[in-house]
XYZ file of C-alpha atoms in Angstrom:
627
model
C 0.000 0.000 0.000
C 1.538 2.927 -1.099
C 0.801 6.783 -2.345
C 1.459 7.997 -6.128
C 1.214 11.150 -7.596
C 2.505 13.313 -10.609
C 2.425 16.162 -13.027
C 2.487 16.303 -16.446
C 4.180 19.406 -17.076
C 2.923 21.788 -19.395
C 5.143 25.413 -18.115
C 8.824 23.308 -18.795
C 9.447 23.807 -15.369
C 11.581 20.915 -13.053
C 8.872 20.786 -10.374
C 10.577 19.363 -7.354
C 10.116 21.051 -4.906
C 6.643 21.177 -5.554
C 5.575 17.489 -6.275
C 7.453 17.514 -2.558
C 4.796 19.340 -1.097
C 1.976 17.005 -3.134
C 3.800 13.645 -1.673
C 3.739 15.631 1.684
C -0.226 15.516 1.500
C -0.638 11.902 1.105
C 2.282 10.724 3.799
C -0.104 8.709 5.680
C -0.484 6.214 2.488
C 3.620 5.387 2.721
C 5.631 6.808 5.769
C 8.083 4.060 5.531
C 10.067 5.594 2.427
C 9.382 8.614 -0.426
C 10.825 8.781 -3.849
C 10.435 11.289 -6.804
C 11.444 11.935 -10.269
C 11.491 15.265 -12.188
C 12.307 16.902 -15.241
C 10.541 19.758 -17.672
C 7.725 17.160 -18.795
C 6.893 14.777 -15.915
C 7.062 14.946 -12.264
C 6.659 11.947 -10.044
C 6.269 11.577 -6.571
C 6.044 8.335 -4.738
C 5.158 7.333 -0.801
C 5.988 4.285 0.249
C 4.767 1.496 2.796
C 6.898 -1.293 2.731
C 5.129 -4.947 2.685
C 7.089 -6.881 -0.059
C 11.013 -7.109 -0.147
C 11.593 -4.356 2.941
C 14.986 -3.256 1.532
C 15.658 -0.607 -0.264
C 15.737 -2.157 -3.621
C 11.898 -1.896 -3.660
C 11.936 1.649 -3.186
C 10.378 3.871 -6.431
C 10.185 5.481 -8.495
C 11.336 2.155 -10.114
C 13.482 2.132 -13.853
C 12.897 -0.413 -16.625
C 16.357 -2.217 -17.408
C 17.453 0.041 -20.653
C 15.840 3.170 -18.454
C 13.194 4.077 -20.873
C 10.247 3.494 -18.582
C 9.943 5.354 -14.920
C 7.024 4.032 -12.825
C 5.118 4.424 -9.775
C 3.188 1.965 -8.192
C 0.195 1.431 -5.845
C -1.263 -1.796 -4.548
C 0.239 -5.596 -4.517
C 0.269 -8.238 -6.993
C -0.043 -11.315 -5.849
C 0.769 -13.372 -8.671
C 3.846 -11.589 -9.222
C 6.431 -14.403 -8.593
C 4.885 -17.004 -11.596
C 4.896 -14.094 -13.846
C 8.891 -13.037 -12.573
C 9.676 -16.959 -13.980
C 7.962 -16.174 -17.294
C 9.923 -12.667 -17.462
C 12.944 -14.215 -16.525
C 12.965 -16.656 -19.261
C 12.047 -13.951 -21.599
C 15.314 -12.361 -21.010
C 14.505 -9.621 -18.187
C 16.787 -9.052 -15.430
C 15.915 -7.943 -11.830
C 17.114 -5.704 -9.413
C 14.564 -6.613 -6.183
C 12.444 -9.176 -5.150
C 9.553 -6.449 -5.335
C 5.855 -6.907 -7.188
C 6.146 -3.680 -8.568
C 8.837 -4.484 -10.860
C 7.630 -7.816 -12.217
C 4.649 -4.892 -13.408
C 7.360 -2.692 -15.015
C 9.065 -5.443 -16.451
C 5.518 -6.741 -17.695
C 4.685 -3.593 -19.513
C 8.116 -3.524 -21.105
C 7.326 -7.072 -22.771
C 3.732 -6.725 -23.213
C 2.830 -3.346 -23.140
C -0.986 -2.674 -22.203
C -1.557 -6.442 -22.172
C 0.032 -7.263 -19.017
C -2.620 -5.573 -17.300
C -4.875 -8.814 -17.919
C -1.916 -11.135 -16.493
C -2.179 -9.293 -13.105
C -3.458 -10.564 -9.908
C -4.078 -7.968 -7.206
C -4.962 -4.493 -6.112
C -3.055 -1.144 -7.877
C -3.373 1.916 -9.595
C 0.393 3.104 -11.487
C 1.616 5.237 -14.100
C 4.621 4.126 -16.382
C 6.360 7.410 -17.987
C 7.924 6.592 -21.462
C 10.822 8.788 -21.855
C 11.544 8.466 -25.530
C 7.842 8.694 -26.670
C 7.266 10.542 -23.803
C 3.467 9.736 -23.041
C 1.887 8.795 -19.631
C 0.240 5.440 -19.226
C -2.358 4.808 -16.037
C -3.901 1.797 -15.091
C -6.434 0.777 -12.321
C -7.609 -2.717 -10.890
C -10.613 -3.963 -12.562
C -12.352 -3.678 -8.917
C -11.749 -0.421 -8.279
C -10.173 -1.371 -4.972
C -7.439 1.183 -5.211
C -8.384 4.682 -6.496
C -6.710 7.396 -8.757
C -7.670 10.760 -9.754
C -7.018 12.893 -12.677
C -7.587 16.533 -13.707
C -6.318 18.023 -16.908
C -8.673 21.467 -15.640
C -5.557 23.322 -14.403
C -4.984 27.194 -14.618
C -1.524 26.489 -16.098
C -2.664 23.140 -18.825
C -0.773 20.771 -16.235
C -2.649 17.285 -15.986
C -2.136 15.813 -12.536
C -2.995 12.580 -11.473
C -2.892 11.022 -7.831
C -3.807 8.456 -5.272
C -5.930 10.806 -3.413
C -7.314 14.277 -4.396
C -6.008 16.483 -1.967
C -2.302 15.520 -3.077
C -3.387 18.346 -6.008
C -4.260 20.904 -3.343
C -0.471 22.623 -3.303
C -0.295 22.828 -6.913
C -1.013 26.384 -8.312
C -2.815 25.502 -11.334
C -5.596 23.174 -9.092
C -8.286 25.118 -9.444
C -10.524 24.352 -5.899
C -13.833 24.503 -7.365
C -17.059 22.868 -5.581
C -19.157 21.090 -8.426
C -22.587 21.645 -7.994
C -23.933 18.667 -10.048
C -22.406 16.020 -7.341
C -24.680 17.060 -4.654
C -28.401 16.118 -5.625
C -27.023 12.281 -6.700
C -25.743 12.259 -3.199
C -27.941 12.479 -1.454
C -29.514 9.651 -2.872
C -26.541 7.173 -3.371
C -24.670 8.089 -0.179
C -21.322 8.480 -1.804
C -19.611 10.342 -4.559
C -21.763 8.575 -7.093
C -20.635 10.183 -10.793
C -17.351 9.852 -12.544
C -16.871 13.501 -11.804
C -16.112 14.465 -8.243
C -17.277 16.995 -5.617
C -14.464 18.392 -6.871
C -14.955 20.373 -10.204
C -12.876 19.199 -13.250
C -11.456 16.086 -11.511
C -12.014 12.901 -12.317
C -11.824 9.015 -11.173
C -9.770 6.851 -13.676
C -13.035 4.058 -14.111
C -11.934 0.431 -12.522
C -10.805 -2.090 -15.166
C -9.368 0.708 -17.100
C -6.106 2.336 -18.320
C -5.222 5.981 -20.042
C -2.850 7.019 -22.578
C -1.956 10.850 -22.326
C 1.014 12.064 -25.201
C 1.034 15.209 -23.433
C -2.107 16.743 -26.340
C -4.836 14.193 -25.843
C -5.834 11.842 -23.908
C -7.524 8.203 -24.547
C -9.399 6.006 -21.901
C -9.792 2.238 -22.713
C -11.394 -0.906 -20.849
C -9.613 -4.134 -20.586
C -11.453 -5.668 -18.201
C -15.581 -6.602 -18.107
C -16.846 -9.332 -16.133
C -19.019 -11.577 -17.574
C -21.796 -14.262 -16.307
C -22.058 -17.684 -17.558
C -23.890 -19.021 -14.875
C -23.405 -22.623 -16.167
C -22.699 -24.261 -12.480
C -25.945 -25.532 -11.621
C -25.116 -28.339 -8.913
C -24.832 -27.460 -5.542
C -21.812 -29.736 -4.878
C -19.971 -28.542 -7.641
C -20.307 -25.311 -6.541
C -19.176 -25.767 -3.388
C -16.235 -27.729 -4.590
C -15.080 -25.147 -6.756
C -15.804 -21.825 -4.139
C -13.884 -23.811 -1.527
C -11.013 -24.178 -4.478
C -10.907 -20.375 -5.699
C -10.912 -19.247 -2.195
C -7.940 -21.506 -0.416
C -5.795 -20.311 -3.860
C -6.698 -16.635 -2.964
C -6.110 -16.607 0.574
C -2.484 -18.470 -0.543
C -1.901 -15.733 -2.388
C -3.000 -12.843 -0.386
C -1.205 -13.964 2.673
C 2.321 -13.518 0.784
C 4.161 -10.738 2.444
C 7.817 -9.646 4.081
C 5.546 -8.177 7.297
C 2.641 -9.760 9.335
C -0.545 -10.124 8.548
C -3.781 -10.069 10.497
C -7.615 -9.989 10.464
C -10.583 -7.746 10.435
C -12.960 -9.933 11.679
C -17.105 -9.148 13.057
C -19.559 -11.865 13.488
C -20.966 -12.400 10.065
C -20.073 -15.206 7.042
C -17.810 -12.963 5.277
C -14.580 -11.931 7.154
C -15.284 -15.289 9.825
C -14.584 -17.366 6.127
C -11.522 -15.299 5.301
C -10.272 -15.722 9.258
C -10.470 -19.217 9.279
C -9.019 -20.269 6.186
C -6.105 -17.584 7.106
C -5.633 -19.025 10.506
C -3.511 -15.234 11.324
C -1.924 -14.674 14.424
C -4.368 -11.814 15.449
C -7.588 -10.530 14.745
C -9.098 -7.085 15.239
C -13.024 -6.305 15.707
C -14.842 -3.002 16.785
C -18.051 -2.606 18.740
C -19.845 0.226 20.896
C -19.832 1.289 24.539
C -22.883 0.829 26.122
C -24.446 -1.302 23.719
C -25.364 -5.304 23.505
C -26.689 -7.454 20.515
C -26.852 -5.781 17.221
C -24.760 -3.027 18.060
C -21.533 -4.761 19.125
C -20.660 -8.097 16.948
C -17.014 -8.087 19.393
C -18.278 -11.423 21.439
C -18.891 -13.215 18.478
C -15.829 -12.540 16.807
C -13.884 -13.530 20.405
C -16.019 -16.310 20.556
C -14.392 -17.605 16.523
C -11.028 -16.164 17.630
C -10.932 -18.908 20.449
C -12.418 -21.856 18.608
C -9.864 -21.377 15.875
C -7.401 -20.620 18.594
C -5.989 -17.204 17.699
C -5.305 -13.609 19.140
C -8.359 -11.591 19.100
C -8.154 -7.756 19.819
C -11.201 -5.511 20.991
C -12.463 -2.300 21.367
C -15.164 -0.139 21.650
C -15.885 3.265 20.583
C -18.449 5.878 22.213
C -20.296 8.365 20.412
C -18.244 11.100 21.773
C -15.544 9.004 19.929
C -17.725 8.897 17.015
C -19.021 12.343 16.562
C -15.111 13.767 17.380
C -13.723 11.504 14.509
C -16.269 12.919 11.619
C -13.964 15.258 10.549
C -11.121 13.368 10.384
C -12.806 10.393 8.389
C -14.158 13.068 6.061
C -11.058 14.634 5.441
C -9.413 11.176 4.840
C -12.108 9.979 2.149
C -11.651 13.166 -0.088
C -15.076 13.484 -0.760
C -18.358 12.799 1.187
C -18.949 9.596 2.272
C -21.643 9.002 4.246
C -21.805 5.341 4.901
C -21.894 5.107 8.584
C -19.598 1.839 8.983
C -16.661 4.244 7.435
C -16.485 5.474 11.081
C -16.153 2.240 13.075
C -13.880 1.192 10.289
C -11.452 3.858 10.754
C -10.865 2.985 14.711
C -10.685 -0.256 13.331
C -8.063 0.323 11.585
C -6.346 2.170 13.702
C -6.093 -0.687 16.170
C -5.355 -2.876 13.882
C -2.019 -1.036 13.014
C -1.093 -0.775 16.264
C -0.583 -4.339 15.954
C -0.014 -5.567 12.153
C 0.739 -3.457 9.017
C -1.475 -5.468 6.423
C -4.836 -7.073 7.147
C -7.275 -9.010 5.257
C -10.953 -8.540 5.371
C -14.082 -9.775 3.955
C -15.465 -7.089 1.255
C -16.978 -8.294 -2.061
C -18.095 -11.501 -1.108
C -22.058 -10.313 -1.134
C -21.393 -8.233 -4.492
C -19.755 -11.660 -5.886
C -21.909 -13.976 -4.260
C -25.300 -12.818 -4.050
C -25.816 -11.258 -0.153
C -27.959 -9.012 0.072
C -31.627 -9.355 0.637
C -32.870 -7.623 -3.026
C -31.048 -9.983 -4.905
C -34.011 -12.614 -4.218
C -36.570 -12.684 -5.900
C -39.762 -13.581 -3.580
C -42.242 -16.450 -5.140
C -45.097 -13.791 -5.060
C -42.925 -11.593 -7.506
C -42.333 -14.720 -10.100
C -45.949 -15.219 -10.040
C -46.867 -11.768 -10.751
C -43.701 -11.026 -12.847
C -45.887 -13.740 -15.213
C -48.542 -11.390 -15.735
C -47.323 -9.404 -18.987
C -45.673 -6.062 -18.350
C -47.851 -3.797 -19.683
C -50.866 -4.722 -17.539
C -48.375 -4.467 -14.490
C -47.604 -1.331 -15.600
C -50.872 0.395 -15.786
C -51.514 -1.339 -12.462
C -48.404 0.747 -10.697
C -49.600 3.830 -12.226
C -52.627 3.596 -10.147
C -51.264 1.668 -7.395
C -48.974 5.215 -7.230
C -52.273 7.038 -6.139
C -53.313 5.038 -3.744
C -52.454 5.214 0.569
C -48.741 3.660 0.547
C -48.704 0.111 2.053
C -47.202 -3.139 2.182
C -49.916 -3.898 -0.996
C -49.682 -1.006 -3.112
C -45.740 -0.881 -2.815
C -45.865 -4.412 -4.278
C -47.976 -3.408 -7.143
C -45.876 -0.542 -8.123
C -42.676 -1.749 -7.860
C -43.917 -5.141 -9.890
C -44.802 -2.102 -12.605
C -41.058 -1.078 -12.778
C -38.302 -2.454 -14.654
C -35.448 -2.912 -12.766
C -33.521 -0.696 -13.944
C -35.731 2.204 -13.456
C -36.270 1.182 -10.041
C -32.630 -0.469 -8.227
C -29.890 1.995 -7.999
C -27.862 -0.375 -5.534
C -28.011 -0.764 -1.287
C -27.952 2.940 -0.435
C -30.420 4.685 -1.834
C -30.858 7.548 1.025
C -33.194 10.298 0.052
C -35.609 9.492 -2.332
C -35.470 11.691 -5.230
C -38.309 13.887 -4.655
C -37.468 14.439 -1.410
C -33.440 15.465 -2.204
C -35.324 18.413 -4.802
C -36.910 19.711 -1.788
C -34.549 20.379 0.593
C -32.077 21.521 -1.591
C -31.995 25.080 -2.965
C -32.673 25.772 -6.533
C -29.436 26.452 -7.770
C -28.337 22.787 -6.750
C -31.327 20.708 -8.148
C -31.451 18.629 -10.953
C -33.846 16.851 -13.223
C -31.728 13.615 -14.048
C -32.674 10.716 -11.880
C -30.672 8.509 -10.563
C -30.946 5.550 -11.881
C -29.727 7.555 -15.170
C -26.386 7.574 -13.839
C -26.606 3.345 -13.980
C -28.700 3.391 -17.328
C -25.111 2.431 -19.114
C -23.766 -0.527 -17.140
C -27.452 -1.886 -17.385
C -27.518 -1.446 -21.149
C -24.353 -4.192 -20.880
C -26.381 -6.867 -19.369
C -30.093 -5.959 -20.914
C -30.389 -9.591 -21.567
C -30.252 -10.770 -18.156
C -32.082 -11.962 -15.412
C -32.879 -9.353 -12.961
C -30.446 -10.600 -10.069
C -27.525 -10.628 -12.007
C -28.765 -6.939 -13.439
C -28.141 -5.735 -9.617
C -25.369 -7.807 -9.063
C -23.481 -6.357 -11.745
C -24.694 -2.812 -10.741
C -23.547 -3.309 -7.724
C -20.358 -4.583 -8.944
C -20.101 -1.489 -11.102
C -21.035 1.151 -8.516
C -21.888 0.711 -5.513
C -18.477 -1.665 -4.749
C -16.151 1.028 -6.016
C -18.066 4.142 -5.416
C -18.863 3.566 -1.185
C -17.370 -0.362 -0.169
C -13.868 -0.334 -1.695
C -13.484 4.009 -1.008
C -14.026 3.641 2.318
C -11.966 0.533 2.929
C -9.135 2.169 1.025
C -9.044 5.282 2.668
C -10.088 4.616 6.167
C -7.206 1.688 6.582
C -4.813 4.384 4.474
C -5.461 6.798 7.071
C -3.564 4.510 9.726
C -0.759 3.444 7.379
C -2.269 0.210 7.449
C -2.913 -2.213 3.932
C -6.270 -3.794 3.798
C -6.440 -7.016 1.108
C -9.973 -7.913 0.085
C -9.174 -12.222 -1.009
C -12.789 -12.052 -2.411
C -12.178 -9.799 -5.108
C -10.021 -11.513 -7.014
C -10.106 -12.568 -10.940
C -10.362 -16.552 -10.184
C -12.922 -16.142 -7.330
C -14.960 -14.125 -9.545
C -14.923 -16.191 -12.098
C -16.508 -19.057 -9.810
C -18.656 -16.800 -8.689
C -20.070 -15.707 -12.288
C -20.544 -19.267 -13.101
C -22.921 -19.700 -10.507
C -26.458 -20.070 -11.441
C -28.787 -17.119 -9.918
C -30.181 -20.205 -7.576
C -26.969 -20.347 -5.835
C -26.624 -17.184 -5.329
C -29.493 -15.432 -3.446
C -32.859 -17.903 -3.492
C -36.056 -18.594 -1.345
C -33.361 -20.106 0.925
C -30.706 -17.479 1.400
C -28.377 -14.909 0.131
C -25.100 -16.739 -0.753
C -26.703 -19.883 -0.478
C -23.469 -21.926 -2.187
C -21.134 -19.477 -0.200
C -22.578 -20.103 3.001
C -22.540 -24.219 1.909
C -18.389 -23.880 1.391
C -17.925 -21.979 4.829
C -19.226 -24.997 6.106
C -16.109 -26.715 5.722
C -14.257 -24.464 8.002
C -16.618 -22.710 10.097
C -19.159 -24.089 12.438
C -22.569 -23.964 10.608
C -24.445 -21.216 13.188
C -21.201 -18.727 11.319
C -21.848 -19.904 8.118
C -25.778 -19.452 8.195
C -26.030 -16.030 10.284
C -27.766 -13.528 8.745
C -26.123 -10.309 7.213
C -26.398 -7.134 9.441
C -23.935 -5.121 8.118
C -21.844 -2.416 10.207
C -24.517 -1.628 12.803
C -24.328 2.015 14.735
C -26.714 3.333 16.424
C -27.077 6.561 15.302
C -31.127 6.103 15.431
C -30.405 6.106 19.416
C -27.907 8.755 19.637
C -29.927 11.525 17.768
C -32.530 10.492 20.013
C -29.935 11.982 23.037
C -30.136 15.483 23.928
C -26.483 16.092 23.653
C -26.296 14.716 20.066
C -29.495 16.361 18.812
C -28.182 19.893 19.816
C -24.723 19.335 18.115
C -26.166 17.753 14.934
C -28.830 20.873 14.792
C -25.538 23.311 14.928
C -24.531 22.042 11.905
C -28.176 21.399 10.304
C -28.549 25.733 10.341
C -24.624 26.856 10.203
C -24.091 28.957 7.223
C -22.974 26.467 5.314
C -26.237 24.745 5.455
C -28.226 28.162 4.284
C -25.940 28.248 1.145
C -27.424 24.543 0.054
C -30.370 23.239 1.948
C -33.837 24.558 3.122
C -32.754 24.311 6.770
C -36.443 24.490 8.167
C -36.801 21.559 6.144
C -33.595 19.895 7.773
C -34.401 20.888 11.032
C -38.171 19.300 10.867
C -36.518 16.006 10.383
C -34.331 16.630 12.972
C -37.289 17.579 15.161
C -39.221 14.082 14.427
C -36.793 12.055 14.470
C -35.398 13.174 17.961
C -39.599 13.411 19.224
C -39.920 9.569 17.730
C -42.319 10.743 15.373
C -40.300 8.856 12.567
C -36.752 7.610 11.539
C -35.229 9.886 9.485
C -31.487 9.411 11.200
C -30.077 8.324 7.623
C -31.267 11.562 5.956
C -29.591 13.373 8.889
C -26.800 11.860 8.874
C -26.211 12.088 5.170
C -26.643 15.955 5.309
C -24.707 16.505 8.505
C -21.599 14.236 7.026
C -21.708 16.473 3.712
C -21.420 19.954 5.619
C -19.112 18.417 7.836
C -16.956 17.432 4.390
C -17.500 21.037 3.402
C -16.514 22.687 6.281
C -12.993 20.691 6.066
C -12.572 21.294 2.377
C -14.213 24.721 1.636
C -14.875 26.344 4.744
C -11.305 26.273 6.423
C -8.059 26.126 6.221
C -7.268 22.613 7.460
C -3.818 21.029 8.081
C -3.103 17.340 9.954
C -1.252 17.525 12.926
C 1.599 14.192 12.367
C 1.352 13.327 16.151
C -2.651 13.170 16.197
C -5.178 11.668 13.445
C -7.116 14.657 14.106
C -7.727 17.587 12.402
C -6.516 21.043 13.741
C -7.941 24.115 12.243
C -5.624 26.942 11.586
């Protein structure tokens, strides 16, 4: 786990001592070792956090043999030693028993190509010195980000790990895009390829870039795609239990130890027990039982499989104080509440271990989450022809909202008019309304999906979501958060689910095995079996629970969310009567609108960071000081 960043220059100007000041901005990704390379075209800056071959042979920016490629790298590739043998033989010589050079060397024999030979987690950029053009690449997950602008005062295109790296160079133009807020508030997270920040972009997972310094060229070389041929049970289970004993093999390889995230659900349980590390690491919350703190369960697997488990538990004084922090970390505004818990998970974890695995992707893959099934009563009535269903909904629309009618019109909706993915916060009509004018919009959001669906129109609805899903909500909200919360502690997070031979199990599977009548991740929850006792393998999927319902319920909490709710910075975007009335109900128990709360509150809190004052990080405290 490392930081990158660069400049492609456009002033001729050696920019040292500022891509210094950029790799000073992302030091938390790679305090271990820095790196940079400069001259009147490119500027590169690297961070380091050293995992594989700890000397200082590893250290980048990293030189092809005949020293016409320069790279910097980001992530790990875990096939990297079967594809050293193959560059060996080819001729290649090496200087370090590093990943990131079997990728340099890679490029230099296959160009582009080599991205589909890769294994792992990154985002890099190769420099070519004698055609002098920039080449970025991204996993086809999206589970490690990069940015790009080429909207600069000065025609400089930068490119980085994280956005704020751009924030000390002159040309960034700090601009607040107005069109990010309104899809927000719906999707929960920074939901378009454009961010919150005006101008810059994310480089799309499964994709690379070509810049010659004129133009620039995006191109995808990586799709996944669903056979679903694997109709037996058995076979599936045979085959998940294979893919997932190869991954864990290879995401356990590293110079440095490696632990555990670990809460009482299927996913990160699997990934603990078929690791068998040292130490494990789970999060829960003072003064709460059940739901709201999965720590007993996760002690309770830690001591049947006989290994280290590590605790703690967070208040909502800890909570509320970290906000901030967390929102400064993500870049944007990210208001998935198990970001939070995450972050002091991390932290503990690093006080411990430097790299960690952890159990993301395996409902996206596998089919586990509750929408995903489709309920007998829909097949029936999905038999009825769509037209008539149709003109049913329209009336059903009309009619007192209930358990009935809700069936009727959502049975009259395609679904891709109607699933935009697990968020889906404020509904549309209710985001126009408590937003000023100058910040609504007409698009809705499932336009912003309407292109991944048109790749899999002849699908079955399930895999339809699961490959939304797979498209958006993993990269835009699961993989941002786990990237940048874990980043935030100098601590590497591996995901063993998303890998290229687990998914392609996991596309084979027939929708059956995926979510059914039975379960979600009905064949996944069948493999566990093998190494986890069968009350792990069959409990039900609860998420990150916090229980911010409870705490905006608390006088304290209600009085320092309100602050916020009618600051300034809420009068420039919102109708803060509005915001305050479901602040009001909420805390009176007339209804439950905590997740529309909290989605506004984390969004001026983002603001207030990025646009409202001047913010620096202290080195000796994760918190932010306000100058």
């Amino acid at each position: 786990m490392c930081g990158i960043v660069g400049i492609f220059n456009k002033n001729g100007v050696e920019n040292h001592a500022l891509i210094q000041d950029m790799m000073e901005k992302i030091h938390h990704r790679g305090p271990d070792n820095q790196g940079s390379y400069t001259n009147r075209e490119i500027s590169l800056g690297f961070k380091r956090l050293t995992i594989i071959d700890v000397s200082e042979n590893g250290n980048q920016p990293m030189f092809s043999e005949h020293d016409r490629y320069v790279m910097i790298f980001n992530g790990e590739i875990y096939n990297f030693q079967s594809l050293k043998e193959d560059l060996l033989l080819k001729g290649h010589t090496f200087q370090s028993q590093a990943d990131s050079e079997v990728v340099l060397h890679g490029f230099e024999e296959y160009g582009p190509s080599i991205l589909k030979k890769l294994r792992g987690m990154f985002a890099f950029s190769i420099w070519d010195k004698v055609e002098e053009r920039l080449f970025l690449a991204r996993d086809p997950f999206g589970i490690k980000p990069l940015y790009y602008t080429h909207e600069t005062t000065d025609g400089s295109f930068l490119f980085g790990s994280e956005i704020k790296s751009f924030l000390p160079h002159p040309g960034f133009r700090k601009s607040f895009n107005l069109e990010a807020l309104q899809p927000y508030l719906t999707f929960q997270y920074s939901a378009m390829e454009e961010t919150f920040f005006e101008g810059v972009y994310k480089l799309p997972h499964g994709h690379y870039m070509i810049h010659d310094g004129k133009d620039f060229e995006i191109q995808p070389y990586w799709e996944p795609s669903y056979s679903e041929q694997t109709t037996d049970l058995n076979e599936a289970i045979e085959k998940i239990q294979e893919a997932m004993e190869d991954s864990i093999r290879h995401h356990k390889i590293s110079d440095v130890e490696v632990g555990s995230f670990l809460s009482g659900g299927i996913d990160s349980s699997y990934v603990t027990s078929l690791l068998n590390p040292n130490k494990t690491f789970s999060i829960g919350f003072k003064d709460y039982e059940g739901m709201f703190n999965e720590t007993t369960l996760a002690e309770e697997l830690s001591q049947k499989i006989e290994v280290e488990n590590h605790k703690r538990l967070i208040s909502a004084e800890d909570f509320f104080q970290a906000v901030p922090t967390i929102q400064y970390h993500m870049d944007e505004p990210h208001a998935n509440l198990s970001s939070v818990p995450l972050f002091f998970l991390s932290e503990l974890a690093k006080e411990h271990v430097t790299v960690v695995l952890s159990g993301e992707g395996a409902d996206e893959l596998f089919g586990g989450y509750d929408w995903y099934k489709i309920s007998p009563e829909q097949k029936i009535y999905e038999k009825v022809p769509f037209t008539i269903r149709k003109s049913i909904a329209t009336v059903s629309s009309k009619l007192p909202k209930n358990r009935i009618t809700r069936f009727l019109k959502s049975g009259g909706e395609k679904i891709e008019e109607k699933f935009i993915g697990h968020a889906k916060v404020f509904r549309p009509e209710d985001a126009r309304e408590v937003l000023k004018p100058a910040y609504r919009q007409n698009r809705k959001p499932a336009d912003l999906l309407s292109k991944t669906y048109a790749k899999v129109s002849g699908a079955n609805d399930s895999t339809k979501m699961q490959y939304a899903d797979l498209h958006h909500w993993l990269p835009g909200d699961i993989l941002q958060k786990a990237d940048k919360m874990s980043s935030a502690h100098s601590l590497e997070l591996r995901v063993p689910f998303l890998d290229p031979k687990v998914m392609e199990v996991a596309s084979s599977l027939a929708p059956s095995l995926r979510a059914n009548g039975k379960d979600t991740k009905y064949a996944l929850r069948e493999a566990a079996k093998s190494v986890l006792p069968e009350e792990w393998a069959n409990r039900k999927k609860v998420g990150f629970p916090v229980p911010i319902r409870d705490w905006l319920r608390q006088k304290e909490y209600y009085d320092l969310v309100k602050i916020s709710l009618t600051s300034e910075t809420a009068q420039e975007f919102f109708h803060t009567d509005t915001l305050v009335q479901y602040l009001d109900d909420h805390y009176e128990g007339k209804g439950n609108h905590h997740r529309y709360i909290w989605t506004v509150y984390v969004f001026l809190q983002w603001y207030d960071v990025y646009f409202g004052k001047e913010v620096h990080l202290q080195k000796e405290d994760t918190h932010l000081a306000y100058a």
